[in-house]
Amino acid sequence: MFSLFIFTLLLILTNAFDYFFNQVRIKWVYKLVKNLTLKSSKQNS
């Protein structure tokens, strides 16, 4: 019973971490792409 509780807790934690990491990564990638497109558009004009 106790091991099941720990297992569930670990599962929830990993899912939450996964979700958080994905959110952060998406924001970071979006920022990076935005900066790159801004730089290239400045060079082109």
PDB file of N, CA and C in Angstrom:
ATOM      1  N   MET A   1       0.834  -1.199   0.000  1.00  0.00           N
ATOM      2  CA  MET A   1       0.000   0.000   0.000  1.00  0.00           C
ATOM      3  C   MET A   1       0.872   1.253   0.000  1.00  0.00           C
ATOM      4  N   PHE A   2       1.876   1.255   0.849  1.00  0.00           N
ATOM      5  CA  PHE A   2       2.743   2.427   0.964  1.00  0.00           C
ATOM      6  C   PHE A   2       3.561   2.624  -0.310  1.00  0.00           C
ATOM      7  N   SER A   3       4.036   1.509  -0.885  1.00  0.00           N
ATOM      8  CA  SER A   3       4.832   1.586  -2.110  1.00  0.00           C
ATOM      9  C   SER A   3       3.984   2.111  -3.267  1.00  0.00           C
ATOM     10  N   LEU A   4       2.704   1.755  -3.268  1.00  0.00           N
ATOM     11  CA  LEU A   4       1.784   2.231  -4.301  1.00  0.00           C
ATOM     12  C   LEU A   4       1.624   3.744  -4.206  1.00  0.00           C
ATOM     13  N   PHE A   5       1.543   4.244  -2.976  1.00  0.00           N
ATOM     14  CA  PHE A   5       1.422   5.676  -2.735  1.00  0.00           C
ATOM     15  C   PHE A   5       2.647   6.414  -3.269  1.00  0.00           C
ATOM     16  N   ILE A   6       3.825   5.881  -2.981  1.00  0.00           N
ATOM     17  CA  ILE A   6       5.074   6.479  -3.447  1.00  0.00           C
ATOM     18  C   ILE A   6       5.142   6.443  -4.975  1.00  0.00           C
ATOM     19  N   PHE A   7       4.728   5.329  -5.553  1.00  0.00           N
ATOM     20  CA  PHE A   7       4.733   5.179  -7.008  1.00  0.00           C
ATOM     21  C   PHE A   7       3.823   6.213  -7.667  1.00  0.00           C
ATOM     22  N   THR A   8       2.628   6.393  -7.095  1.00  0.00           N
ATOM     23  CA  THR A   8       1.688   7.380  -7.628  1.00  0.00           C
ATOM     24  C   THR A   8       2.262   8.785  -7.515  1.00  0.00           C
ATOM     25  N   LEU A   9       2.875   9.059  -6.391  1.00  0.00           N
ATOM     26  CA  LEU A   9       3.480  10.371  -6.158  1.00  0.00           C
ATOM     27  C   LEU A   9       4.577  10.639  -7.184  1.00  0.00           C
ATOM     28  N   LEU A  10       5.421   9.649  -7.407  1.00  0.00           N
ATOM     29  CA  LEU A  10       6.495   9.783  -8.398  1.00  0.00           C
ATOM     30  C   LEU A  10       5.934  10.014  -9.791  1.00  0.00           C
ATOM     31  N   LEU A  11       4.885   9.290 -10.121  1.00  0.00           N
ATOM     32  CA  LEU A  11       4.252   9.423 -11.426  1.00  0.00           C
ATOM     33  C   LEU A  11       3.714  10.838 -11.628  1.00  0.00           C
ATOM     34  N   ILE A  12       3.048  11.361 -10.619  1.00  0.00           N
ATOM     35  CA  ILE A  12       2.498  12.724 -10.679  1.00  0.00           C
ATOM     36  C   ILE A  12       3.627  13.744 -10.807  1.00  0.00           C
ATOM     37  N   LEU A  13       4.688  13.541 -10.036  1.00  0.00           N
ATOM     38  CA  LEU A  13       5.818  14.459 -10.076  1.00  0.00           C
ATOM     39  C   LEU A  13       6.489  14.480 -11.448  1.00  0.00           C
ATOM     40  N   THR A  14       6.702  13.300 -12.007  1.00  0.00           N
ATOM     41  CA  THR A  14       7.361  13.248 -13.317  1.00  0.00           C
ATOM     42  C   THR A  14       6.483  13.868 -14.391  1.00  0.00           C
ATOM     43  N   ASN A  15       5.175  13.642 -14.299  1.00  0.00           N
ATOM     44  CA  ASN A  15       4.253  14.243 -15.261  1.00  0.00           C
ATOM     45  C   ASN A  15       4.255  15.757 -15.143  1.00  0.00           C
ATOM     46  N   ALA A  16       4.230  16.258 -13.915  1.00  0.00           N
ATOM     47  CA  ALA A  16       4.238  17.695 -13.689  1.00  0.00           C
ATOM     48  C   ALA A  16       5.544  18.302 -14.199  1.00  0.00           C
ATOM     49  N   PHE A  17       6.650  17.641 -13.932  1.00  0.00           N
ATOM     50  CA  PHE A  17       7.955  18.123 -14.381  1.00  0.00           C
ATOM     51  C   PHE A  17       8.028  18.123 -15.905  1.00  0.00           C
ATOM     52  N   ASP A  18       7.527  17.054 -16.513  1.00  0.00           N
ATOM     53  CA  ASP A  18       7.492  16.929 -17.967  1.00  0.00           C
ATOM     54  C   ASP A  18       6.716  18.084 -18.582  1.00  0.00           C
ATOM     55  N   TYR A  19       5.531  18.350 -18.017  1.00  0.00           N
ATOM     56  CA  TYR A  19       4.678  19.420 -18.510  1.00  0.00           C
ATOM     57  C   TYR A  19       5.381  20.768 -18.372  1.00  0.00           C
ATOM     58  N   PHE A  20       5.945  21.029 -17.198  1.00  0.00           N
ATOM     59  CA  PHE A  20       6.639  22.281 -16.920  1.00  0.00           C
ATOM     60  C   PHE A  20       7.821  22.469 -17.866  1.00  0.00           C
ATOM     61  N   PHE A  21       8.596  21.403 -18.046  1.00  0.00           N
ATOM     62  CA  PHE A  21       9.765  21.453 -18.919  1.00  0.00           C
ATOM     63  C   PHE A  21       9.361  21.755 -20.355  1.00  0.00           C
ATOM     64  N   ASN A  22       8.275  21.115 -20.814  1.00  0.00           N
ATOM     65  CA  ASN A  22       7.791  21.356 -22.170  1.00  0.00           C
ATOM     66  C   ASN A  22       7.338  22.800 -22.351  1.00  0.00           C
ATOM     67  N   GLN A  23       6.633  23.336 -21.353  1.00  0.00           N
ATOM     68  CA  GLN A  23       6.178  24.722 -21.429  1.00  0.00           C
ATOM     69  C   GLN A  23       7.361  25.669 -21.539  1.00  0.00           C
ATOM     70  N   VAL A  24       8.367  25.454 -20.686  1.00  0.00           N
ATOM     71  CA  VAL A  24       9.554  26.300 -20.682  1.00  0.00           C
ATOM     72  C   VAL A  24      10.296  26.191 -22.009  1.00  0.00           C
ATOM     73  N   ARG A  25      10.424  24.968 -22.503  1.00  0.00           N
ATOM     74  CA  ARG A  25      11.145  24.731 -23.746  1.00  0.00           C
ATOM     75  C   ARG A  25      10.443  25.409 -24.923  1.00  0.00           C
ATOM     76  N   ILE A  26       9.110  25.317 -24.957  1.00  0.00           N
ATOM     77  CA  ILE A  26       8.339  25.945 -26.035  1.00  0.00           C
ATOM     78  C   ILE A  26       8.551  27.458 -26.001  1.00  0.00           C
ATOM     79  N   LYS A  27       8.503  28.065 -24.818  1.00  0.00           N
ATOM     80  CA  LYS A  27       8.714  29.504 -24.692  1.00  0.00           C
ATOM     81  C   LYS A  27      10.117  29.881 -25.134  1.00  0.00           C
ATOM     82  N   TRP A  28      11.097  29.077 -24.724  1.00  0.00           N
ATOM     83  CA  TRP A  28      12.493  29.349 -25.060  1.00  0.00           C
ATOM     84  C   TRP A  28      12.723  29.254 -26.566  1.00  0.00           C
ATOM     85  N   VAL A  29      12.180  28.202 -27.179  1.00  0.00           N
ATOM     86  CA  VAL A  29      12.326  28.013 -28.628  1.00  0.00           C
ATOM     87  C   VAL A  29      11.640  29.148 -29.376  1.00  0.00           C
ATOM     88  N   TYR A  30      10.461  29.543 -28.915  1.00  0.00           N
ATOM     89  CA  TYR A  30       9.718  30.633 -29.546  1.00  0.00           C
ATOM     90  C   TYR A  30      10.520  31.925 -29.497  1.00  0.00           C
ATOM     91  N   LYS A  31      11.119  32.189 -28.339  1.00  0.00           N
ATOM     92  CA  LYS A  31      11.943  33.378 -28.156  1.00  0.00           C
ATOM     93  C   LYS A  31      13.142  33.345 -29.100  1.00  0.00           C
ATOM     94  N   LEU A  32      13.774  32.192 -29.176  1.00  0.00           N
ATOM     95  CA  LEU A  32      14.955  32.024 -30.024  1.00  0.00           C
ATOM     96  C   LEU A  32      14.604  32.261 -31.487  1.00  0.00           C
ATOM     97  N   VAL A  33      13.521  31.652 -31.938  1.00  0.00           N
ATOM     98  CA  VAL A  33      13.087  31.811 -33.335  1.00  0.00           C
ATOM     99  C   VAL A  33      12.749  33.272 -33.622  1.00  0.00           C
ATOM    100  N   LYS A  34      12.077  33.916 -32.688  1.00  0.00           N
ATOM    101  CA  LYS A  34      11.709  35.314 -32.854  1.00  0.00           C
ATOM    102  C   LYS A  34      12.959  36.180 -32.998  1.00  0.00           C
ATOM    103  N   ASN A  35      13.945  35.939 -32.145  1.00  0.00           N
ATOM    104  CA  ASN A  35      15.201  36.699 -32.211  1.00  0.00           C
ATOM    105  C   ASN A  35      15.922  36.468 -33.530  1.00  0.00           C
ATOM    106  N   LEU A  36      15.942  35.229 -33.993  1.00  0.00           N
ATOM    107  CA  LEU A  36      16.617  34.899 -35.246  1.00  0.00           C
ATOM    108  C   LEU A  36      15.930  35.570 -36.431  1.00  0.00           C
ATOM    109  N   THR A  37      14.602  35.543 -36.444  1.00  0.00           N
ATOM    110  CA  THR A  37      13.877  36.170 -37.554  1.00  0.00           C
ATOM    111  C   THR A  37      14.062  37.681 -37.530  1.00  0.00           C
ATOM    112  N   LEU A  38      14.129  38.265 -36.339  1.00  0.00           N
ATOM    113  CA  LEU A  38      14.361  39.703 -36.229  1.00  0.00           C
ATOM    114  C   LEU A  38      15.736  40.072 -36.775  1.00  0.00           C
ATOM    115  N   LYS A  39      16.743  39.267 -36.424  1.00  0.00           N
ATOM    116  CA  LYS A  39      18.107  39.510 -36.887  1.00  0.00           C
ATOM    117  C   LYS A  39      18.199  39.398 -38.403  1.00  0.00           C
ATOM    118  N   SER A  40      17.581  38.367 -38.961  1.00  0.00           N
ATOM    119  CA  SER A  40      17.655  38.154 -40.414  1.00  0.00           C
ATOM    120  C   SER A  40      16.903  39.248 -41.167  1.00  0.00           C
ATOM    121  N   SER A  41      15.783  39.706 -40.611  1.00  0.00           N
ATOM    122  CA  SER A  41      15.023  40.762 -41.286  1.00  0.00           C
ATOM    123  C   SER A  41      15.783  42.088 -41.238  1.00  0.00           C
ATOM    124  N   LYS A  42      16.520  42.307 -40.161  1.00  0.00           N
ATOM    125  CA  LYS A  42      17.335  43.518 -40.060  1.00  0.00           C
ATOM    126  C   LYS A  42      18.471  43.482 -41.088  1.00  0.00           C
ATOM    127  N   GLN A  43      19.066  42.309 -41.262  1.00  0.00           N
ATOM    128  CA  GLN A  43      20.164  42.162 -42.226  1.00  0.00           C
ATOM    129  C   GLN A  43      19.653  42.326 -43.653  1.00  0.00           C
ATOM    130  N   ASN A  44      18.476  41.830 -43.943  1.00  0.00           N
ATOM    131  CA  ASN A  44      17.929  41.875 -45.297  1.00  0.00           C
ATOM    132  C   ASN A  44      17.607  43.297 -45.729  1.00  0.00           C
ATOM    133  N   SER A  45      17.033  44.078 -44.863  1.00  0.00           N
ATOM    134  CA  SER A  45      16.610  45.431 -45.232  1.00  0.00           C
ATOM    135  C   SER A  45      17.776  46.397 -45.334  1.00  0.00           C
TER     136      SER A  45
END
